[in-house]
Amino acid sequence: MSEHSRSVPVVSCDCAVGLVEAARCHARENGWSVAVAVVDPWGAVVASGRMDGVPPAVLEFATDKAYTAALGKSSKAFFERMSSSDELTLGLQTRPRLCAWEGGLPIHEGDRLVGAIGVSGAAGPEDSACAGAALTSLGLD
């Protein structure tokens, strides 16, 4: 590595696929129908999926939740920060892909952000539970 570049760890495709399946499994066990997206640290999709009957738009919501979480915080924490002043709230409303709904969690490997997971389709706390269960299942919580 040179002084002009850096190495950035990124969630692997195999890990992302595993996270999608683990989140779907948790939802299935609880009778929820969800879509799941896993993104890299820059918000680009690595893996995604939606359960039967879940509309395609819900996968877009999951992707937006993951994108927001890739900023390094849960979507809920990010929204709370963004709503702390009128100027930040206006900024939140004018930026595409930022999502204030629960269900997005960052993925850390040690202290490094490697990506994020977003779940949508159930209630906010249920979406968050699916994302958390997926991270736990792979030892990433």
mmCIF file of C-alpha atoms in Angstrom:
data_model
loop_
_atom_site.group_PDB
_atom_site.id
_atom_site.type_symbol
_atom_site.label_atom_id
_atom_site.label_comp_id
_atom_site.label_asym_id
_atom_site.label_seq_id
_atom_site.Cartn_x
_atom_site.Cartn_y
_atom_site.Cartn_z
ATOM 1 C CA MET A 1 0.000 0.000 0.000
ATOM 2 C CA SER A 2 1.361 3.406 -0.902
ATOM 3 C CA GLU A 3 1.133 6.670 0.965
ATOM 4 C CA HIS A 4 -1.503 7.717 -1.597
ATOM 5 C CA SER A 5 -3.964 4.894 -1.042
ATOM 6 C CA ARG A 6 -5.495 2.802 1.666
ATOM 7 C CA SER A 7 -6.967 -0.626 2.011
ATOM 8 C CA VAL A 8 -10.627 -0.729 2.996
ATOM 9 C CA PRO A 9 -12.224 -3.995 4.147
ATOM 10 C CA VAL A 10 -15.562 -4.772 2.485
ATOM 11 C CA VAL A 11 -18.243 -7.297 3.408
ATOM 12 C CA SER A 12 -17.743 -10.376 1.220
ATOM 13 C CA CYS A 13 -20.393 -11.621 -1.178
ATOM 14 C CA ASP A 14 -20.640 -14.923 0.732
ATOM 15 C CA CYS A 15 -21.149 -13.069 4.011
ATOM 16 C CA ALA A 16 -23.735 -10.754 2.441
ATOM 17 C CA VAL A 17 -25.685 -13.694 1.014
ATOM 18 C CA GLY A 18 -25.569 -15.357 4.436
ATOM 19 C CA LEU A 19 -26.890 -12.211 6.089
ATOM 20 C CA VAL A 20 -29.772 -11.957 3.620
ATOM 21 C CA GLU A 21 -30.755 -15.566 4.265
ATOM 22 C CA ALA A 22 -30.410 -15.238 8.048
ATOM 23 C CA ALA A 23 -32.644 -12.147 8.094
ATOM 24 C CA ARG A 24 -35.236 -13.879 5.904
ATOM 25 C CA CYS A 25 -35.114 -16.953 8.157
ATOM 26 C CA HIS A 26 -35.715 -14.836 11.270
ATOM 27 C CA ALA A 27 -38.647 -13.127 9.553
ATOM 28 C CA ARG A 28 -40.100 -16.445 8.416
ATOM 29 C CA GLU A 29 -39.883 -17.860 11.959
ATOM 30 C CA ASN A 30 -41.879 -14.863 13.211
ATOM 31 C CA GLY A 31 -44.466 -14.779 10.440
ATOM 32 C CA TRP A 32 -43.176 -11.602 8.824
ATOM 33 C CA SER A 33 -42.506 -10.973 5.115
ATOM 34 C CA VAL A 34 -39.486 -8.804 4.381
ATOM 35 C CA ALA A 35 -36.923 -7.700 1.865
ATOM 36 C CA VAL A 36 -33.241 -7.504 2.776
ATOM 37 C CA ALA A 37 -30.293 -5.635 1.292
ATOM 38 C CA VAL A 38 -26.621 -5.760 2.255
ATOM 39 C CA VAL A 39 -24.375 -2.970 1.004
ATOM 40 C CA ASP A 40 -20.663 -2.210 1.087
ATOM 41 C CA PRO A 41 -19.275 0.785 3.035
ATOM 42 C CA TRP A 42 -20.178 3.105 0.141
ATOM 43 C CA GLY A 43 -23.786 1.916 -0.087
ATOM 44 C CA ALA A 44 -23.493 -0.273 -3.195
ATOM 45 C CA VAL A 45 -25.555 -3.465 -3.032
ATOM 46 C CA VAL A 46 -23.574 -6.670 -2.472
ATOM 47 C CA ALA A 47 -26.576 -9.008 -1.995
ATOM 48 C CA SER A 48 -30.324 -8.648 -1.666
ATOM 49 C CA GLY A 49 -33.520 -10.615 -1.695
ATOM 50 C CA ARG A 50 -37.191 -10.420 -0.924
ATOM 51 C CA MET A 51 -39.558 -13.024 0.343
ATOM 52 C CA ASP A 52 -42.449 -14.219 -1.829
ATOM 53 C CA GLY A 53 -45.206 -11.635 -2.037
ATOM 54 C CA VAL A 54 -43.069 -8.683 -0.935
ATOM 55 C CA PRO A 55 -43.437 -5.825 -3.440
ATOM 56 C CA PRO A 56 -40.290 -4.673 -5.260
ATOM 57 C CA ALA A 57 -40.561 -1.184 -3.720
ATOM 58 C CA VAL A 58 -40.005 -2.707 -0.273
ATOM 59 C CA LEU A 59 -36.593 -3.938 -1.455
ATOM 60 C CA GLU A 60 -35.800 -0.338 -2.400
ATOM 61 C CA PHE A 61 -36.710 0.730 1.151
ATOM 62 C CA ALA A 62 -34.418 -1.992 2.555
ATOM 63 C CA THR A 63 -31.613 -0.767 0.306
ATOM 64 C CA ASP A 64 -32.124 2.818 1.453
ATOM 65 C CA LYS A 65 -32.053 1.704 5.106
ATOM 66 C CA ALA A 66 -28.780 -0.135 4.478
ATOM 67 C CA TYR A 67 -27.335 2.863 2.631
ATOM 68 C CA THR A 68 -28.187 5.120 5.565
ATOM 69 C CA ALA A 69 -26.696 2.641 8.031
ATOM 70 C CA ALA A 70 -23.509 2.524 5.940
ATOM 71 C CA LEU A 71 -22.962 6.075 7.101
ATOM 72 C CA GLY A 72 -21.881 4.322 10.288
ATOM 73 C CA LYS A 73 -25.000 4.436 12.437
ATOM 74 C CA SER A 74 -28.371 2.796 12.625
ATOM 75 C CA SER A 75 -30.970 4.548 10.513
ATOM 76 C CA LYS A 76 -32.846 5.487 13.718
ATOM 77 C CA ALA A 77 -29.773 7.111 15.298
ATOM 78 C CA PHE A 78 -29.008 8.923 12.059
ATOM 79 C CA PHE A 79 -32.550 10.285 11.842
ATOM 80 C CA GLU A 80 -32.461 11.463 15.446
ATOM 81 C CA ARG A 81 -29.269 13.391 14.690
ATOM 82 C CA MET A 82 -30.651 14.784 11.431
ATOM 83 C CA SER A 83 -33.856 15.970 13.126
ATOM 84 C CA SER A 84 -31.958 17.858 15.835
ATOM 85 C CA SER A 85 -32.152 21.131 13.894
ATOM 86 C CA ASP A 86 -34.274 22.650 11.129
ATOM 87 C CA GLU A 87 -31.271 22.889 8.796
ATOM 88 C CA LEU A 88 -30.370 19.226 9.192
ATOM 89 C CA THR A 89 -34.013 18.189 8.782
ATOM 90 C CA LEU A 90 -34.224 20.105 5.513
ATOM 91 C CA GLY A 91 -31.030 18.400 4.372
ATOM 92 C CA LEU A 92 -32.486 14.987 5.182
ATOM 93 C CA GLN A 93 -35.581 15.735 3.125
ATOM 94 C CA THR A 94 -33.610 16.761 0.058
ATOM 95 C CA ARG A 95 -31.142 13.849 -0.108
ATOM 96 C CA PRO A 96 -32.114 10.740 -2.034
ATOM 97 C CA ARG A 97 -31.534 7.329 -0.434
ATOM 98 C CA LEU A 98 -31.469 8.553 3.179
ATOM 99 C CA CYS A 99 -34.095 6.709 5.168
ATOM 100 C CA ALA A 100 -35.282 7.530 8.678
ATOM 101 C CA TRP A 101 -37.148 4.248 9.251
ATOM 102 C CA GLU A 102 -35.827 1.569 11.595
ATOM 103 C CA GLY A 103 -34.286 -1.528 10.079
ATOM 104 C CA GLY A 104 -30.795 -0.524 8.995
ATOM 105 C CA LEU A 105 -27.682 -1.567 10.904
ATOM 106 C CA PRO A 106 -23.981 -1.083 10.147
ATOM 107 C CA ILE A 107 -21.787 -4.158 9.780
ATOM 108 C CA HIS A 108 -18.512 -3.926 11.660
ATOM 109 C CA GLU A 109 -15.560 -6.254 11.593
ATOM 110 C CA GLY A 110 -13.757 -5.303 14.753
ATOM 111 C CA ASP A 111 -13.785 -1.520 14.742
ATOM 112 C CA ARG A 112 -13.979 -1.168 10.946
ATOM 113 C CA LEU A 113 -17.173 -0.571 9.015
ATOM 114 C CA VAL A 114 -17.394 -3.179 6.229
ATOM 115 C CA GLY A 115 -20.980 -2.592 5.113
ATOM 116 C CA ALA A 116 -24.569 -2.415 6.317
ATOM 117 C CA ILE A 117 -27.782 -4.418 6.273
ATOM 118 C CA GLY A 118 -31.284 -3.073 5.706
ATOM 119 C CA VAL A 119 -34.555 -4.914 6.263
ATOM 120 C CA SER A 120 -38.021 -3.662 5.332
ATOM 121 C CA GLY A 121 -41.542 -5.032 5.133
ATOM 122 C CA ALA A 122 -42.531 -5.569 8.757
ATOM 123 C CA ALA A 123 -42.868 -2.931 11.499
ATOM 124 C CA GLY A 124 -39.711 -0.927 12.267
ATOM 125 C CA PRO A 125 -38.735 -2.828 15.432
ATOM 126 C CA GLU A 126 -39.344 -6.124 13.624
ATOM 127 C CA ASP A 127 -37.173 -5.029 10.695
ATOM 128 C CA SER A 128 -34.439 -4.109 13.178
ATOM 129 C CA ALA A 129 -34.844 -7.487 14.914
ATOM 130 C CA CYS A 130 -34.322 -9.289 11.603
ATOM 131 C CA ALA A 131 -31.198 -7.254 10.843
ATOM 132 C CA GLY A 132 -29.838 -7.828 14.349
ATOM 133 C CA ALA A 133 -30.578 -11.556 14.233
ATOM 134 C CA ALA A 134 -28.733 -11.811 10.905
ATOM 135 C CA LEU A 135 -25.654 -10.073 12.321
ATOM 136 C CA THR A 136 -25.747 -12.257 15.440
ATOM 137 C CA SER A 137 -26.061 -15.437 13.384
ATOM 138 C CA LEU A 138 -22.742 -14.685 11.683
ATOM 139 C CA GLY A 139 -21.022 -13.363 14.799
ATOM 140 C CA LEU A 140 -21.040 -9.760 13.623
ATOM 141 C CA ASP A 141 -23.090 -8.076 16.363
#
